[in-house]
Tab-separated table of N, CA, C and O in Angstrom:
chain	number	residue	atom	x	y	z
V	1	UNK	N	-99.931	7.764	21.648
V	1	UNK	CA	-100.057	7.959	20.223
V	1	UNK	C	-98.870	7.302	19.530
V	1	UNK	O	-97.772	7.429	20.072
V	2	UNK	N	-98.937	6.811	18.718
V	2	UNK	CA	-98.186	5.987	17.476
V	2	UNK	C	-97.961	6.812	16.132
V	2	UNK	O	-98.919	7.431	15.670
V	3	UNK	N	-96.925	6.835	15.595
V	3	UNK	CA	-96.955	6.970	14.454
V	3	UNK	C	-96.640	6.234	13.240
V	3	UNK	O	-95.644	5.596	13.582
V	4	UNK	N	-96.860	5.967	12.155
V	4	UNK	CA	-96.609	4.582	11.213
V	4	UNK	C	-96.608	5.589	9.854
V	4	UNK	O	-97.494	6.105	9.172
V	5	UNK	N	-94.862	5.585	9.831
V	5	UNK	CA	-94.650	6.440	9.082
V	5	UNK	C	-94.534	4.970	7.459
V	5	UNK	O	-94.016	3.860	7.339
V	6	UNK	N	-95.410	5.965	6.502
V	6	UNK	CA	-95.294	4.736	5.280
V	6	UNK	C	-96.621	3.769	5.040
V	6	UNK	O	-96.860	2.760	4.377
V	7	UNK	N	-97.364	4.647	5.960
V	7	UNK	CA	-98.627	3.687	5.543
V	7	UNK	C	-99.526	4.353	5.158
V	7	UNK	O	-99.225	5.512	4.873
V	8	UNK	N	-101.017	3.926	4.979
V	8	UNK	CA	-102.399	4.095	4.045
V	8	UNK	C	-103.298	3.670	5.022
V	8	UNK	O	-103.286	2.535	5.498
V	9	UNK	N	-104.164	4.652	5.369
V	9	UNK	CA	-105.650	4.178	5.662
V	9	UNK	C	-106.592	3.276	4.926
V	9	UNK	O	-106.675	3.370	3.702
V	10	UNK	N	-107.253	2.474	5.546
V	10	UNK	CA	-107.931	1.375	4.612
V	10	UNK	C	-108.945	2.436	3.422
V	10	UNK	O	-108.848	2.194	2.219
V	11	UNK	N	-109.913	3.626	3.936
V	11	UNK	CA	-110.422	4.179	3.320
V	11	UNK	C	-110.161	5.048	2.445
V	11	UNK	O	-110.891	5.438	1.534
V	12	UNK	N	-108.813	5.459	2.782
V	12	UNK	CA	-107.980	6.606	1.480
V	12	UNK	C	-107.511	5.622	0.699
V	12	UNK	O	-107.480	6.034	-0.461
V	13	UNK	N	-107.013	4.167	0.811
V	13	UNK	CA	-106.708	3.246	-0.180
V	13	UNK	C	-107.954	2.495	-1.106
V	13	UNK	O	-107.675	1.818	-2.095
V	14	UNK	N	-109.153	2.682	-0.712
V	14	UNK	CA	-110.338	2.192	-0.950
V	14	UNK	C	-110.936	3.531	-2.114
V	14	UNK	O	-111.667	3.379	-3.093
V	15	UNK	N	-110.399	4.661	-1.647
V	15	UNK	CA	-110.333	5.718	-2.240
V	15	UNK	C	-109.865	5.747	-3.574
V	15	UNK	O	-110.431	5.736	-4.667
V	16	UNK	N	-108.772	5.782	-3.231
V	16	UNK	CA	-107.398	5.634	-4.337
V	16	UNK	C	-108.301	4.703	-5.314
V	16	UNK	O	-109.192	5.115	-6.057
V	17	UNK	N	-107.905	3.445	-5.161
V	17	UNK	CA	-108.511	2.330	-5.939
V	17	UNK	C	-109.689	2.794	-7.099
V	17	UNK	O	-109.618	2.930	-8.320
V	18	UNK	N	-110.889	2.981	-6.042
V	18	UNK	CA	-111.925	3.413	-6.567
V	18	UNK	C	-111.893	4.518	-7.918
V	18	UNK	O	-112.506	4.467	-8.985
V	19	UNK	N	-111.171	5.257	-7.530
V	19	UNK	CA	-110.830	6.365	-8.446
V	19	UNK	C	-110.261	6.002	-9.916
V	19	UNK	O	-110.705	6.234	-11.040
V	20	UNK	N	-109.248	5.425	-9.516
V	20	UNK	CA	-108.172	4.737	-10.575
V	20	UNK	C	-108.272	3.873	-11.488
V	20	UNK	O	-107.952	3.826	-12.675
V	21	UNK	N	-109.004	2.859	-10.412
V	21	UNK	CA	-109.154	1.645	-11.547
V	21	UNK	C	-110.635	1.771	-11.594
V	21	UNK	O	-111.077	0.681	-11.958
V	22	UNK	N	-111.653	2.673	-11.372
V	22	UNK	CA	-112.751	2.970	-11.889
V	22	UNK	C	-113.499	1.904	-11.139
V	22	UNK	O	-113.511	1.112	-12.082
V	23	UNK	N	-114.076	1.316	-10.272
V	23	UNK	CA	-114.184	0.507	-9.508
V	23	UNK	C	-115.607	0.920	-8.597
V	23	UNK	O	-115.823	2.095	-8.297
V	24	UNK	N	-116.421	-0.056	-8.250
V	24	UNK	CA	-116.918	0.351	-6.672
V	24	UNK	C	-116.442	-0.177	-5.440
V	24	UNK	O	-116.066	-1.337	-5.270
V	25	UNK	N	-116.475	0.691	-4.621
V	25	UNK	CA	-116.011	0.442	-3.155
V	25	UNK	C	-115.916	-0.909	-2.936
V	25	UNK	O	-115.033	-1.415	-2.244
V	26	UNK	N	-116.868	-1.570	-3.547
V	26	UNK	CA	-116.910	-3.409	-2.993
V	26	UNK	C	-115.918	-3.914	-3.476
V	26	UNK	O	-115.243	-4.545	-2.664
V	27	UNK	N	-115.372	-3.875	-4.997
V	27	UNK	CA	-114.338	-4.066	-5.343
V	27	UNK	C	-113.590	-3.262	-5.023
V	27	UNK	O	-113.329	-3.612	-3.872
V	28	UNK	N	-113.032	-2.398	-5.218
V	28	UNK	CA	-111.881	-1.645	-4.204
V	28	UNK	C	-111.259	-2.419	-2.805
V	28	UNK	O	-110.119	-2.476	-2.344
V	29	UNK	N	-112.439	-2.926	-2.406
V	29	UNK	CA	-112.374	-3.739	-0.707
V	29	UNK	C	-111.710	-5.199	-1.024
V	29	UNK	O	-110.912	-5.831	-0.332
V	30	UNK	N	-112.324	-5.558	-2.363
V	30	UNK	CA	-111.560	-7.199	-2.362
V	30	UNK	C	-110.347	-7.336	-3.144
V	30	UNK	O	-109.631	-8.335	-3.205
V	31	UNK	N	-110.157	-5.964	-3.877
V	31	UNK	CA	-108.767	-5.718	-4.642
V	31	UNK	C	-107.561	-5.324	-2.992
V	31	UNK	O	-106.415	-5.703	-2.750
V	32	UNK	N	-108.194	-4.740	-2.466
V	32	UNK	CA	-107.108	-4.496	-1.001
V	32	UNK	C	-107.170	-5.407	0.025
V	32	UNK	O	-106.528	-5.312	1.072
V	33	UNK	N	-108.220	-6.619	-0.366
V	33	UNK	CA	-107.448	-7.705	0.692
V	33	UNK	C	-107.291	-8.767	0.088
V	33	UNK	O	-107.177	-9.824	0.710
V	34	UNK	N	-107.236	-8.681	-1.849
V	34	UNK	CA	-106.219	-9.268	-2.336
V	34	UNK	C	-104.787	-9.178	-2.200
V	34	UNK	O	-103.991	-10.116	-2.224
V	35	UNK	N	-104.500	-7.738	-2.027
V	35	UNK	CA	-103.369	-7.576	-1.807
V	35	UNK	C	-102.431	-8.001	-0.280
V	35	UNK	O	-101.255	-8.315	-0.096
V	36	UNK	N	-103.597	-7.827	0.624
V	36	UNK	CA	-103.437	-8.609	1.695
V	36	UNK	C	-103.281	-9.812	1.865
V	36	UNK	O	-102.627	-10.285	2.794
V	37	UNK	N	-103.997	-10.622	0.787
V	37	UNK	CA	-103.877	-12.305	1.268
V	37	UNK	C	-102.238	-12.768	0.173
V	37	UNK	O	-101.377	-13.600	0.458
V	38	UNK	N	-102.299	-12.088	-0.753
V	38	UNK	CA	-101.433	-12.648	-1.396
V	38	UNK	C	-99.918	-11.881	-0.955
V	38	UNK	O	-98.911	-11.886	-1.664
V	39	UNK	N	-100.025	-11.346	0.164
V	39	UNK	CA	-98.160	-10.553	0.827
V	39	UNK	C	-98.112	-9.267	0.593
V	39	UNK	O	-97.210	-8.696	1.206
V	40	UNK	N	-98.635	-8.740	0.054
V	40	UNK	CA	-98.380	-7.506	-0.173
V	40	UNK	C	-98.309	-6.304	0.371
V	40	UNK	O	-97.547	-5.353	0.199
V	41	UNK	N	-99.512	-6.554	1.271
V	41	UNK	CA	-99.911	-5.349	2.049
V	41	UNK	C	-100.640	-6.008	3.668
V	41	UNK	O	-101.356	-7.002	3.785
V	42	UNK	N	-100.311	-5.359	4.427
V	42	UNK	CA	-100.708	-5.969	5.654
V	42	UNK	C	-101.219	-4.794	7.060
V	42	UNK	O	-100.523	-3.785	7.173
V	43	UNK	N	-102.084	-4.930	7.790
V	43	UNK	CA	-102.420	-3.930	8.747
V	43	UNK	C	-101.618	-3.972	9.528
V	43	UNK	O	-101.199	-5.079	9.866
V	44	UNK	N	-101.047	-2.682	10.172
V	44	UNK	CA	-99.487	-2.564	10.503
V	44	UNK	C	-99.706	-3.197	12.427
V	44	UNK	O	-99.093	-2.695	13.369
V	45	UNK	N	-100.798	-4.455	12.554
V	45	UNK	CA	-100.569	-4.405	14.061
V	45	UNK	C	-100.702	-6.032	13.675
V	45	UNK	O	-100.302	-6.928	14.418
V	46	UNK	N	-101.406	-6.264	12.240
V	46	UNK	CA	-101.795	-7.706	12.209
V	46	UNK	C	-102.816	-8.264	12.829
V	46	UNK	O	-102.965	-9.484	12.899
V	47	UNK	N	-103.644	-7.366	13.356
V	47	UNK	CA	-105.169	-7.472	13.646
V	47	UNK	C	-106.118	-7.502	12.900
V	47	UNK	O	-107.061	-8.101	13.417
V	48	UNK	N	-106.414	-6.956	11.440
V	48	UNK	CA	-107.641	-6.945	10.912
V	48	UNK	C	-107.005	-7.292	9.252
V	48	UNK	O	-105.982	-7.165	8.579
V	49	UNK	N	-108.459	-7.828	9.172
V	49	UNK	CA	-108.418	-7.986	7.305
V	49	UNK	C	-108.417	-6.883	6.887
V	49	UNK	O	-108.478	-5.915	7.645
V	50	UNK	N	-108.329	-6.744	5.226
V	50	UNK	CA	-108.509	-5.230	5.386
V	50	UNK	C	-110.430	-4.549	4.671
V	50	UNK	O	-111.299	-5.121	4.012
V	51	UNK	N	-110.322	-3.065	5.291
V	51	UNK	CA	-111.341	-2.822	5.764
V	51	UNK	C	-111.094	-1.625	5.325
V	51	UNK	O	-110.087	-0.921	5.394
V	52	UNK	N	-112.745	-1.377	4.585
V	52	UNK	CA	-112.525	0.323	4.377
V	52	UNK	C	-113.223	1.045	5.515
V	52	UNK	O	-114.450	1.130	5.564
V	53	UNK	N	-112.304	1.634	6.554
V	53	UNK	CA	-112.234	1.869	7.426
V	53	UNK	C	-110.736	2.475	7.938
V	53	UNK	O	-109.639	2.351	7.394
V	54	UNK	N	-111.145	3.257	9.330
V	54	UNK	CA	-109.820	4.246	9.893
V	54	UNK	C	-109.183	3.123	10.539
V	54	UNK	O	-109.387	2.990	11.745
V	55	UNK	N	-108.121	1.926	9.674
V	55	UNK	CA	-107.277	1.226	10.342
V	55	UNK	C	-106.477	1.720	9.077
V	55	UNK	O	-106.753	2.155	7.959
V	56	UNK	N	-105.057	1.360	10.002
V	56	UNK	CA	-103.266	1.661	9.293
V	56	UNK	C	-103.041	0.614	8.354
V	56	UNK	O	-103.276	-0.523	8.761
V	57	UNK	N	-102.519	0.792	6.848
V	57	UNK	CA	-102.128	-0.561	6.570
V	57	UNK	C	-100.429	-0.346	5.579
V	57	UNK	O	-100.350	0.465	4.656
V	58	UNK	N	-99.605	-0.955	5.880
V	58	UNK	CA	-98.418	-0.799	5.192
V	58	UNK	C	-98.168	-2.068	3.988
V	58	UNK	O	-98.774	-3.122	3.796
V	59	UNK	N	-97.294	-1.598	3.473
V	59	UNK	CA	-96.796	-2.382	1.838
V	59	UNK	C	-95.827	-3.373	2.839
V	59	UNK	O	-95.229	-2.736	3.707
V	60	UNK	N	-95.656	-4.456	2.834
V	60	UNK	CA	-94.723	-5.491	3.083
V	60	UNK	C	-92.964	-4.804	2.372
V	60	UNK	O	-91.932	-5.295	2.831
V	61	UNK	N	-92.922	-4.197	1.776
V	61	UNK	CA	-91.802	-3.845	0.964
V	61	UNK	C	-91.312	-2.444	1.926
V	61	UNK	O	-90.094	-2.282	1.992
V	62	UNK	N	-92.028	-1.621	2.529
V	62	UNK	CA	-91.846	-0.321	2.903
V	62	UNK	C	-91.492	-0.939	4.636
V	62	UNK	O	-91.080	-0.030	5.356
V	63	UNK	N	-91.563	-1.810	5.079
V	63	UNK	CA	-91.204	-2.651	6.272
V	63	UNK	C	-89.746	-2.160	6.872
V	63	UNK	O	-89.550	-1.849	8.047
V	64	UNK	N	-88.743	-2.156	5.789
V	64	UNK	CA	-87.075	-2.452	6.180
V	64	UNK	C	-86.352	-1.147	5.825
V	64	UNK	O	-85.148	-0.914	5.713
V	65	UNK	N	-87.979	0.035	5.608
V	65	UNK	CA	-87.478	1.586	5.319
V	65	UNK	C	-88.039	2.553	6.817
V	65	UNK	O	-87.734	3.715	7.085
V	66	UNK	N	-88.976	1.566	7.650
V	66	UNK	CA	-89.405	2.436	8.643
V	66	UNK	C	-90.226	1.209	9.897
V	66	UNK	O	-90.802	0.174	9.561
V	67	UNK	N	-90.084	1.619	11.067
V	67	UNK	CA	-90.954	1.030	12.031
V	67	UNK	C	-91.666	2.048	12.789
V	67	UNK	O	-91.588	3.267	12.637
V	68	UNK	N	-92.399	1.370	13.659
V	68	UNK	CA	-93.534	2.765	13.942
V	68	UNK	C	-92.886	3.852	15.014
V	68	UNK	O	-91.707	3.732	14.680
V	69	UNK	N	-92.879	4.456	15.672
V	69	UNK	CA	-92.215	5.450	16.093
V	69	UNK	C	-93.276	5.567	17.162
V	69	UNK	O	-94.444	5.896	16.958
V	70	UNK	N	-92.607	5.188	18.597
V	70	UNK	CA	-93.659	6.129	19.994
V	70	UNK	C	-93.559	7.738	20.168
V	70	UNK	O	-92.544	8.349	20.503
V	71	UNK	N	-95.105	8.413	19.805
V	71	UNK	CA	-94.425	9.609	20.569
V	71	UNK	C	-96.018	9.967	21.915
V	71	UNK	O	-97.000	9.393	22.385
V	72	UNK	N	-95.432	11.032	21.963
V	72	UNK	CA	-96.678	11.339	23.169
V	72	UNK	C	-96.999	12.505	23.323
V	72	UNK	O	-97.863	12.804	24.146
């Protein structure tokens, strides 16, 4: 088990979005991998675009406040 302290699930951020900026999910999805293509935000293994879905994703800025932590 991993922990990734400082990050957002693709779907609680798809969430968020949706809510906020009044949005549907589809947009919600291309507003969060806008933020992905343009630096902002990135999936904390660098495997996936982003996805509303149970993947990790951190702020590029929250990087040099935390790394992921092994526990077991």
């Amino acid at each position: 088990m991993r922990t990734y302290p400082r990050s957002i699930v693709g779907t609680e951020l798809v969430d968020w979005l949706y809510h906020y900026i009044n949005c549907s999910r589809e947009s919600a999805i291309e507003v969060g991998q806008l933020l992905l293509d343009r630096g902002w935000l990135h999936h904390t293994w660098d495997e996936h675009d982003f996805k509303d879905e149970h993947l990790f994703y951190r702020f590029y800025q929250d990087e040099k406040f935390s790394l992921p932590l092994i526990t077991g």
